[in-house]
Short mmCIF file of C-alpha atoms and ligand atoms in Angstrom, two decimals:
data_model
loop_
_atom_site.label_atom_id
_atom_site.label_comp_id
_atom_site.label_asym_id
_atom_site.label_seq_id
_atom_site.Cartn_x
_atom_site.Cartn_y
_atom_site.Cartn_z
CA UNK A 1 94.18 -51.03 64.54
CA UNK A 2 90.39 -50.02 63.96
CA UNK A 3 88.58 -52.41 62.30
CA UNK A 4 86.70 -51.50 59.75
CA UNK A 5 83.59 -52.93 58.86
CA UNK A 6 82.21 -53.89 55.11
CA UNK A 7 79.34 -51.65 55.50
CA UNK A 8 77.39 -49.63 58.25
CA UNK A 9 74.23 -48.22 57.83
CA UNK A 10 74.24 -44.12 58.26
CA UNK A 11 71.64 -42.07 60.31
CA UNK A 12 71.34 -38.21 59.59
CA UNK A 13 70.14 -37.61 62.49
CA UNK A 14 66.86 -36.64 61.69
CA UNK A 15 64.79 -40.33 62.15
CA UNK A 16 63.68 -40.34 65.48
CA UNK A 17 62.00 -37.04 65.21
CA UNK A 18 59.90 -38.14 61.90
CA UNK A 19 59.22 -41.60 63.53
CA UNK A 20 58.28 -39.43 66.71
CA UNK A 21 56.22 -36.94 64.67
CA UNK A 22 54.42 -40.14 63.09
CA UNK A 23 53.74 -41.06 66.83
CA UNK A 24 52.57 -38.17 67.24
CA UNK A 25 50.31 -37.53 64.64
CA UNK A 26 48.45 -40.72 65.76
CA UNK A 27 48.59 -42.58 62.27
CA UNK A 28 51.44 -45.23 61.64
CA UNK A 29 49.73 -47.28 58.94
CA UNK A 30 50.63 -47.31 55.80
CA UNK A 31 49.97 -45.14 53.05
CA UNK A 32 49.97 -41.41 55.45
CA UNK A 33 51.51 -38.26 54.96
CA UNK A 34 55.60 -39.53 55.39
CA UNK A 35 54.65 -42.30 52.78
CA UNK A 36 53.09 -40.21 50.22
CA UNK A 37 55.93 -37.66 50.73
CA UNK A 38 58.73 -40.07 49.72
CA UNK A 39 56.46 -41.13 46.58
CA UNK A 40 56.12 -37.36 45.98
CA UNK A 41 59.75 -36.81 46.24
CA UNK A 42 60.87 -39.76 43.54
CA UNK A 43 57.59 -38.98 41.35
CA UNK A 44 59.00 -35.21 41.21
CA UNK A 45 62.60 -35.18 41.02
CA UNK A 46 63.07 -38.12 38.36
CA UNK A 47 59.90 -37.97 36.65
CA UNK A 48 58.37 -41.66 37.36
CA UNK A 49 54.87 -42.15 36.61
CA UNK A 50 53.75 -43.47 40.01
CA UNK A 51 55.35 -44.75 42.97
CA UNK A 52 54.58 -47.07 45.81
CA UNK A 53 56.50 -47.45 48.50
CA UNK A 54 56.51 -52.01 49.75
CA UNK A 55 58.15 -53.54 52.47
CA UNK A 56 60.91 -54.28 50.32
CA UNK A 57 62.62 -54.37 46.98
CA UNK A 58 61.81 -58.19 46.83
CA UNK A 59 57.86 -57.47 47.56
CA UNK A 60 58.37 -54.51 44.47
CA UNK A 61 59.47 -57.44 42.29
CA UNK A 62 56.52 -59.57 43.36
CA UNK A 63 54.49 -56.55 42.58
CA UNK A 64 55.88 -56.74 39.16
CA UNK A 65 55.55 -59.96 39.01
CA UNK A 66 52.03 -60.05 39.32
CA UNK A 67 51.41 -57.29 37.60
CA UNK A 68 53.26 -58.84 34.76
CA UNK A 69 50.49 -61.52 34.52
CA UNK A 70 52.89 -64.53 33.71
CA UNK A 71 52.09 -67.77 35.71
CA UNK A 72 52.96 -71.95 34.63
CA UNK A 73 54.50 -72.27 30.74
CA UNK A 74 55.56 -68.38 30.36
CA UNK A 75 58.74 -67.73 30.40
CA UNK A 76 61.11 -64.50 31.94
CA UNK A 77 64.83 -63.49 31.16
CA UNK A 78 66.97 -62.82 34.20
CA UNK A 79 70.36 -62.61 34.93
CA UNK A 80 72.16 -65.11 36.73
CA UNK A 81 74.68 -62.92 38.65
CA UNK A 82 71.96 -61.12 40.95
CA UNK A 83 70.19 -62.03 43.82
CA UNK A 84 67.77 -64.39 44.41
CA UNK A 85 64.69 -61.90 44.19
CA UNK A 86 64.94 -60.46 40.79
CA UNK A 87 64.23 -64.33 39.85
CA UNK A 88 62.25 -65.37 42.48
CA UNK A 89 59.43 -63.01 42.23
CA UNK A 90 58.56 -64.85 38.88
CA UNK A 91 59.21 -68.55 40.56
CA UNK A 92 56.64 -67.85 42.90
CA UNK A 93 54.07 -67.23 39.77
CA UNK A 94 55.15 -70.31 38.04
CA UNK A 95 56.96 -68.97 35.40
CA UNK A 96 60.12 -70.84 33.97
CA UNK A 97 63.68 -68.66 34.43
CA UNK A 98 65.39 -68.75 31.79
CA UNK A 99 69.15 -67.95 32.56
CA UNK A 100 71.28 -64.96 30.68
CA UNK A 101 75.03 -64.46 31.21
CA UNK A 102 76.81 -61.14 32.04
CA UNK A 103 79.05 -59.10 29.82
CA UNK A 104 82.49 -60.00 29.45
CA UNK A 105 83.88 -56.71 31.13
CA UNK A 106 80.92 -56.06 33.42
CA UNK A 107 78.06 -57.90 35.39
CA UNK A 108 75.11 -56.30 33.96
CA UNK A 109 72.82 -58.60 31.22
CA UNK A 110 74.55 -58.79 27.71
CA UNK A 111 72.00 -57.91 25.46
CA UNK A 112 73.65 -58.93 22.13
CA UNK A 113 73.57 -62.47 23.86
CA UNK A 114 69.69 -62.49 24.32
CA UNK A 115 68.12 -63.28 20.77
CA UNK A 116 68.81 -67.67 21.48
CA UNK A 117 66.82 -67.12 24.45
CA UNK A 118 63.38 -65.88 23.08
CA UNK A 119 61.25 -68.26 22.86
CA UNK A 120 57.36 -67.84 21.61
CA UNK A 121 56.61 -68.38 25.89
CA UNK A 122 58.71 -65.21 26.52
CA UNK A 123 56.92 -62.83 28.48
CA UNK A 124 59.18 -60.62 30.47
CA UNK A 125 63.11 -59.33 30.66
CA UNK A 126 64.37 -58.22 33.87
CA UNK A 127 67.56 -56.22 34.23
CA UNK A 128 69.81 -55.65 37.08
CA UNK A 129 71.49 -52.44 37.44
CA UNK A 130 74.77 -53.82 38.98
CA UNK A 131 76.45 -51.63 41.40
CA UNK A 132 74.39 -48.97 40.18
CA UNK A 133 75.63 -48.69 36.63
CA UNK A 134 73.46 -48.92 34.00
CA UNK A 135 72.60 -51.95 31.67
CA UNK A 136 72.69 -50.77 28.06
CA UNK A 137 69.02 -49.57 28.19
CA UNK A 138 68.36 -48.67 24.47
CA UNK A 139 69.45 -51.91 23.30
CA UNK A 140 67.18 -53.81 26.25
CA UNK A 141 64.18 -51.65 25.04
CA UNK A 142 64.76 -52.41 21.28
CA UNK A 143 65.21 -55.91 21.78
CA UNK A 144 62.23 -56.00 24.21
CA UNK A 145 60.00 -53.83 21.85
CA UNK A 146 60.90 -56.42 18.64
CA UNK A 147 59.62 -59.57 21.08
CA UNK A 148 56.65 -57.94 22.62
CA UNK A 149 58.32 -58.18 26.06
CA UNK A 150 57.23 -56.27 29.11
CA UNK A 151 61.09 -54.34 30.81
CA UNK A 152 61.51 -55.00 34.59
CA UNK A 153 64.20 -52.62 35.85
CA UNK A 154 65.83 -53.93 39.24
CA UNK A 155 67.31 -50.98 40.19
CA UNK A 156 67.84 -52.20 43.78
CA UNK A 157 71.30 -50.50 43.88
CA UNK A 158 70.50 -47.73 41.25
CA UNK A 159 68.72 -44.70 43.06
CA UNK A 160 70.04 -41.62 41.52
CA UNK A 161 71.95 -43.09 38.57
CA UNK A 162 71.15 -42.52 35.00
CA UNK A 163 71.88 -43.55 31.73
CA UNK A 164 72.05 -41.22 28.87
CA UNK A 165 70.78 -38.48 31.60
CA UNK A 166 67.47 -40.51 32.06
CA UNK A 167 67.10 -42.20 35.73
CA UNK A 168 67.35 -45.75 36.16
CA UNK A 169 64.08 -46.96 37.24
CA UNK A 170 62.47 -44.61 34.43
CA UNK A 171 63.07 -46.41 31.55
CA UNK A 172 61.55 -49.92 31.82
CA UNK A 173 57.85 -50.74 32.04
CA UNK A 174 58.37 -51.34 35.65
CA UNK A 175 61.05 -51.02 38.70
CA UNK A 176 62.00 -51.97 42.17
CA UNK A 177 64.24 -50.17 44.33
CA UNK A 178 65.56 -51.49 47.47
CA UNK A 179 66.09 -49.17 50.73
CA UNK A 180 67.78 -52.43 52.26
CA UNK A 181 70.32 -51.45 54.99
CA UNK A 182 73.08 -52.17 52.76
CA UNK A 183 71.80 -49.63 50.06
CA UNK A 184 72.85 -45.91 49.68
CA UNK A 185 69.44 -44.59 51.13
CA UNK A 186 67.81 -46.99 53.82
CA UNK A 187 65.01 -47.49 55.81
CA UNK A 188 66.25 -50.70 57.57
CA UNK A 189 63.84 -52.87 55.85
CA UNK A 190 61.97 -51.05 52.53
CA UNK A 191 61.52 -50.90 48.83
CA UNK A 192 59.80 -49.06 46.16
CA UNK A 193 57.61 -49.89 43.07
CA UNK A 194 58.26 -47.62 40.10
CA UNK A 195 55.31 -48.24 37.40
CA UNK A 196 55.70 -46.28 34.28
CA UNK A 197 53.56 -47.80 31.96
CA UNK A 198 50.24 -46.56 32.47
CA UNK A 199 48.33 -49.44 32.00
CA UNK A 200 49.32 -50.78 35.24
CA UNK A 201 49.02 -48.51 37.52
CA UNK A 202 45.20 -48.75 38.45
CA UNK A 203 46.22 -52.45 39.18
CA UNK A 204 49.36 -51.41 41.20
CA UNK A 205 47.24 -49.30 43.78
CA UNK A 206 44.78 -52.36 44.81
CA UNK A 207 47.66 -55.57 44.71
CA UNK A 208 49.44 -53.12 47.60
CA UNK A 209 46.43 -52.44 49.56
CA UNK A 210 45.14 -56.70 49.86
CA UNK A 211 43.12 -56.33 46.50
CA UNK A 212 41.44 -53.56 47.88
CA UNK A 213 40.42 -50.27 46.09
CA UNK A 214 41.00 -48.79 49.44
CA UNK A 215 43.20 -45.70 47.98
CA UNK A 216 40.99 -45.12 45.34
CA UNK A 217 38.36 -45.06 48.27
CA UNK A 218 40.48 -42.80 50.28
CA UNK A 219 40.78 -39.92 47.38
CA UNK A 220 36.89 -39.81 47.14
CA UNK A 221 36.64 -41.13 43.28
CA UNK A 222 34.92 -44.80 44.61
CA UNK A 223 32.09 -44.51 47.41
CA UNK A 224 32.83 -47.79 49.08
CA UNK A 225 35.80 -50.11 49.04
CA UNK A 226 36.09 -53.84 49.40
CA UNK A 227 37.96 -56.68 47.58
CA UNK A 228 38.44 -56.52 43.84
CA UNK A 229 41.29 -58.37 42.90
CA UNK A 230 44.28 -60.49 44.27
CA UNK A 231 47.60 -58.59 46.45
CA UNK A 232 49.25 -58.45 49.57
CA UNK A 233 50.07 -56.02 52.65
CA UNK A 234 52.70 -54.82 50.12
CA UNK A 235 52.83 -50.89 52.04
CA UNK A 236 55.03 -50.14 54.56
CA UNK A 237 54.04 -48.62 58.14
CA UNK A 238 54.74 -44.49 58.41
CA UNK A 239 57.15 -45.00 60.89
CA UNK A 240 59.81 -46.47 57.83
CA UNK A 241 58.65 -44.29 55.49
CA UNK A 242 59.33 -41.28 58.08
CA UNK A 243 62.74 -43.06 58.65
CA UNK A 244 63.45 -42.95 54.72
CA UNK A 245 62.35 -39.31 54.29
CA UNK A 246 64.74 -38.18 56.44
CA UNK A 247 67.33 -39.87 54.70
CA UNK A 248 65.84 -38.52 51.29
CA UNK A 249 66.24 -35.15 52.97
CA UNK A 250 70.06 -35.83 52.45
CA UNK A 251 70.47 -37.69 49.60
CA UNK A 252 72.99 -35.36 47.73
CA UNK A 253 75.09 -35.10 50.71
CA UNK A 254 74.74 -39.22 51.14
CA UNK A 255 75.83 -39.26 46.87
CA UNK A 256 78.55 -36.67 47.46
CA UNK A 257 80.05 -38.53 50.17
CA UNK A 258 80.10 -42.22 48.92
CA UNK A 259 81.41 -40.34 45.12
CA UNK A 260 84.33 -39.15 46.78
CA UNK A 261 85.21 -42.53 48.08
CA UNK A 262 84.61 -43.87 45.14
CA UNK A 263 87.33 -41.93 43.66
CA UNK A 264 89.91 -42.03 46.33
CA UNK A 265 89.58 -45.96 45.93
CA UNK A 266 89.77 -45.79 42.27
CA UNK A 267 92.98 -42.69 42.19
CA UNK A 268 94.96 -45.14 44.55
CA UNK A 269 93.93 -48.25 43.31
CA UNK A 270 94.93 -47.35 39.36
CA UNK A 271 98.10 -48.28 38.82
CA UNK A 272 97.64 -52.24 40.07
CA UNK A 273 95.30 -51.76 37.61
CA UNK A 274 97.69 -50.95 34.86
CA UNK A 275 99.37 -53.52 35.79
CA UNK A 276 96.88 -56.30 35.45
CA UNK A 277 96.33 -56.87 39.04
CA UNK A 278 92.71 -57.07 39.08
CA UNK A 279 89.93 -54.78 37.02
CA UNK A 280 88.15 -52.00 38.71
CA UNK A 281 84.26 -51.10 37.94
CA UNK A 282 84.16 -49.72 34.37
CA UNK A 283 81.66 -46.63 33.95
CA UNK A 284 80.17 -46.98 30.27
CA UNK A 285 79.81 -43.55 28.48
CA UNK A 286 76.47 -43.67 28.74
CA UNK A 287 76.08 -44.48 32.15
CA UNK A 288 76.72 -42.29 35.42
CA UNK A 289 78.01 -43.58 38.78
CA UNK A 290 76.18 -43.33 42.11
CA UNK A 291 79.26 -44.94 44.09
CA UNK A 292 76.80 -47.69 45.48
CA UNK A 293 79.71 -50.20 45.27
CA UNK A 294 83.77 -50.09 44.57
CA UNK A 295 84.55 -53.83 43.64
CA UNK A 296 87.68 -55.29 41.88
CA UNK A 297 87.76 -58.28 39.68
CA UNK A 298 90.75 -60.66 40.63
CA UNK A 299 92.58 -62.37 38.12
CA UNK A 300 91.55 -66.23 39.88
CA UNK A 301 89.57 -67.67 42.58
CA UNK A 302 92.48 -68.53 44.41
CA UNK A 303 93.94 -64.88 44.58
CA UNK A 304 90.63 -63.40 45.43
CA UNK A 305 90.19 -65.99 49.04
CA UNK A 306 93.85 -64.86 49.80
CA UNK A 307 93.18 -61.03 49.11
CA UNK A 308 89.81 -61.25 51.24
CA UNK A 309 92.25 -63.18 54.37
CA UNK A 310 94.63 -60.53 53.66
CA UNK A 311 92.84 -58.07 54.24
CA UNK A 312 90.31 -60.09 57.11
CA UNK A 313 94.18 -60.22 59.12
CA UNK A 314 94.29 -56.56 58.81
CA UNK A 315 91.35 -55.80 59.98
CA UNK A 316 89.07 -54.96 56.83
CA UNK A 317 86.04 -56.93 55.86
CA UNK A 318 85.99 -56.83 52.17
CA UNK A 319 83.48 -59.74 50.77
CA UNK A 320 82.29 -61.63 47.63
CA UNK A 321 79.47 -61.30 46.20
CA UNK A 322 76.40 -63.12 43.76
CA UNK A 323 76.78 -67.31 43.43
CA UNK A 324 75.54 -67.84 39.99
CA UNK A 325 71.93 -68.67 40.20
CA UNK A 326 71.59 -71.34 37.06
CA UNK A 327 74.01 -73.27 39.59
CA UNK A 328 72.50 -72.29 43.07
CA UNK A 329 70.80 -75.45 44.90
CA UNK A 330 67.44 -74.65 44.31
CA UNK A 331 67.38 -73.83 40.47
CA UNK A 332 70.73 -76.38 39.00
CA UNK A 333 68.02 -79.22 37.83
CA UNK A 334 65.71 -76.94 36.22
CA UNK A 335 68.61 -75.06 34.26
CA UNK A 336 69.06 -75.88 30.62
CA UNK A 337 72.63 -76.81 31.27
CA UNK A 338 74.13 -73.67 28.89
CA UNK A 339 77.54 -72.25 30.58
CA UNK A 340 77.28 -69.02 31.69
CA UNK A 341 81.17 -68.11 31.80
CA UNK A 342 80.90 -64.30 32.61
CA UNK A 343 78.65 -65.10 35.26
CA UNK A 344 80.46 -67.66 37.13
CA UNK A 345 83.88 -65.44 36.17
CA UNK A 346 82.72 -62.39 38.37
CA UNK A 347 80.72 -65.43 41.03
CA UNK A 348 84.67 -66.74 41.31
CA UNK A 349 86.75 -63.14 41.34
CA UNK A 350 84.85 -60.02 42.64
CA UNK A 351 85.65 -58.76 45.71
CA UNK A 352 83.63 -55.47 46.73
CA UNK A 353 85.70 -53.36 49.32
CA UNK A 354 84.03 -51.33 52.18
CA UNK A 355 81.74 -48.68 51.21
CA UNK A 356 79.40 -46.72 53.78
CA UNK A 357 79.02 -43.36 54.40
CA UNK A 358 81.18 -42.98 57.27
CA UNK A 359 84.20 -44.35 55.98
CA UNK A 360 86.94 -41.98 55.71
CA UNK A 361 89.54 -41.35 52.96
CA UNK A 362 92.50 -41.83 55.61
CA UNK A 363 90.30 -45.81 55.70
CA UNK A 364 90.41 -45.76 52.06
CA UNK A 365 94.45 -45.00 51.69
CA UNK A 366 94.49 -47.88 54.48
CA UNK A 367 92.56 -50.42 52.30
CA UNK A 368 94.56 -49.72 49.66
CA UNK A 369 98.02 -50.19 50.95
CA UNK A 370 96.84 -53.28 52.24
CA UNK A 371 95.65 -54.59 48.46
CA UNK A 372 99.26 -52.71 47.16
CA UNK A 373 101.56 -54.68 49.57
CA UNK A 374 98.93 -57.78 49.08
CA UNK A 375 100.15 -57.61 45.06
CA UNK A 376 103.58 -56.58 45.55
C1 PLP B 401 69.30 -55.66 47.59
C2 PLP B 401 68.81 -56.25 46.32
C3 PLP B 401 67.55 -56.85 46.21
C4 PLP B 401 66.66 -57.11 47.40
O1 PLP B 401 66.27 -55.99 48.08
P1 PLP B 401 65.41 -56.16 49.43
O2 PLP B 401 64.94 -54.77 49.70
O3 PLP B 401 66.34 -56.69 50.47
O4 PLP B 401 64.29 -57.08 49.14
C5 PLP B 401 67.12 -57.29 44.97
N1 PLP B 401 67.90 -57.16 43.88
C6 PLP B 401 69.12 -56.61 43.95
C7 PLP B 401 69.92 -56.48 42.69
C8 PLP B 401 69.63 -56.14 45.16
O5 PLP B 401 70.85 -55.60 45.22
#
């Protein structure tokens, strides 16, 4: 019996010989030809204002952070069900979190839950893009727009996903995206910041280059460079941004691939479904699906563990996700005590399933006649 593994990060094939033509082109800094390639490629094909590639999708959210301006006595909206860096970012500043709950049928923010939560300190929403499906983004903008807050997309898990045909990562004032190895597109460790509100991007350039103007410098419109303003080594070296532009070289074939697992999982999975079992992902009309996760919402705690042993004695690593974060150790005191049932609801009873490019849809059929004998 293969075992097969919750995820595995895919090659194309084509890595070594970028990260060997970096070599060999005797610059593996940041900011060189591979690096402004992969900007190129996510400025062109969905339209964002201006990208920078970071070291991560947590150091994009810093970024934002920062750029956001908020420090001690502001305060910023995040979801509880997400990790630890889409609240963290603003922790680090000094900012207070203040906690929201999910939807009742799906993980993302509820908006209509957000007007007790504005406070005159309110400075910034953030908003996960869970599994890749889009949070209602017209609503988030409205409701940001009437309270003068500034939109933080994390769209760690979103690349290539849209809502209402616009990308994800396009639509709030800023965005991170994650290129973690557990994401769709990787490049081991790597993020990206997405800025599309003007007004920030000036700023943007010099907190990634160590509060230097350096790039500014570097197109010829500023004569020297030297230290204007606070940042960090936020810029990868070439050598992962020539490992993510190969991978960006095959992102349809990546999308294609992980779609049509997507649907084998859902086809064979929908008749538990019917029958209460568990709930699978819902796609919203207005959002589209870029197969970053297939998860299932058990019906208890309890049945989720024995599903996840079931299928650990069969030789399938299926695993939970998010702890709520208004509970987690470091943030429970600091919490304003409000329940966040939704939250803790998909904390206690999702399960994702195996997803990775290299999975096969004879693996699939396998999963799923271990869940079907699991519930029968
Ligand atoms: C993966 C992930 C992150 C963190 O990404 P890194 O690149 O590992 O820093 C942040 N937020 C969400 C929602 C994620 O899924």
């Amino acid at each position: 019996m293969k075992p097969i593994p919750f995820n595995k990060p895919f090659m194309t094939g084509r890595e070594l010989a970028y990260m060997q033509d970096a070599v060999d082109s005797g610059k593996i800094s940041g900011n060189g030809t591979y690096t402004r390639k992969c900007q190129h490629f996510f400025e062109e094909t969905y339209g964002f204002r201006k990208c920078l590639l970071t070291t991560s999708c947590t150091d994009a959210l810093e970024m934002c952070a920062l750029l956001s301006g908020v420090g001690p006595g502001d305060e910023v909206i995040v979801p509880s069900y997400t990790f630890v860096s889409s609240a963290l970012a603003f922790v680090r500043q000094g900012a207070k979190i203040v906690f929201a709950d999910s939807c009742p049928d799906n993980p993302n923010i509820d908006v209509t839950k957000l007007e007790p939560l504005v406070s005159p300190k309110t400075r910034v929403l953030v908003v996960v893009h869970y599994a890749g499906v889009a949070c209602d983004m017209d609503k988030v903008m409205e409701f940001a727009g009437r309270h003068g807050l500034l939109v933080v997309e994390d769209a760690a898990q979103a690349i290539d996903s849209r809502y209402k045909g616009r990308p994800l990562g396009g639509i709030g004032h800023l965005a991170a995206f994650s290129f973690h190895e557990t994401k769709n597109v990787i490049a081991g460790e790597g993020g990206m910041l997405v800025v599309n509100d003007g007004r920030f991007v000036h700023r943007a350039e010099i907190l990634w280059e160590k509060g230097t103007n350096r790039a500014e410098f570097f197109r010829g419109e500023v004569n020297k460079y030297g230290w204007v303003d606070t940042g960090s080594s936020f810029l990868p070296s070439e050598l992962n941004a020539a490992f993510l532009w190969a991978q960006l070289e095959c992102l349809d074939r990546i999308q294609d691939k992980r779609k049509l697992l997507w649907e084998t999982y859902r086809d064979r999975l929908s008749t538990l479904e019917a029958r209460g079992c568990f709930r699978m992902p819902d796609i919203p009309e207005y959002a589209t699906n870029n197969a970053h996760m297939f998860y299932l919402v058990c019906r208890s705690i309890e049945e989720r563990t024995a599903l996840i042993a079931r299928l650990k004695e069969n030789g399938v690593l299926a695993v939970f996700h998010y702890l709520s974060l208004h509970s987690s150790p470091y943030y429970k005191d600091r919490h304003d005590g409000r329940a966040l049932p939704c939250c803790d609801r998909f904390a206690d009873c999702l399960v994702r399933l195996p997803m990775y490019y290299e999975l096969l849809p004879e693996d699939v059929d396998r999963i799923c006649s271990i869940i079907k004998e699991f519930f029968n």
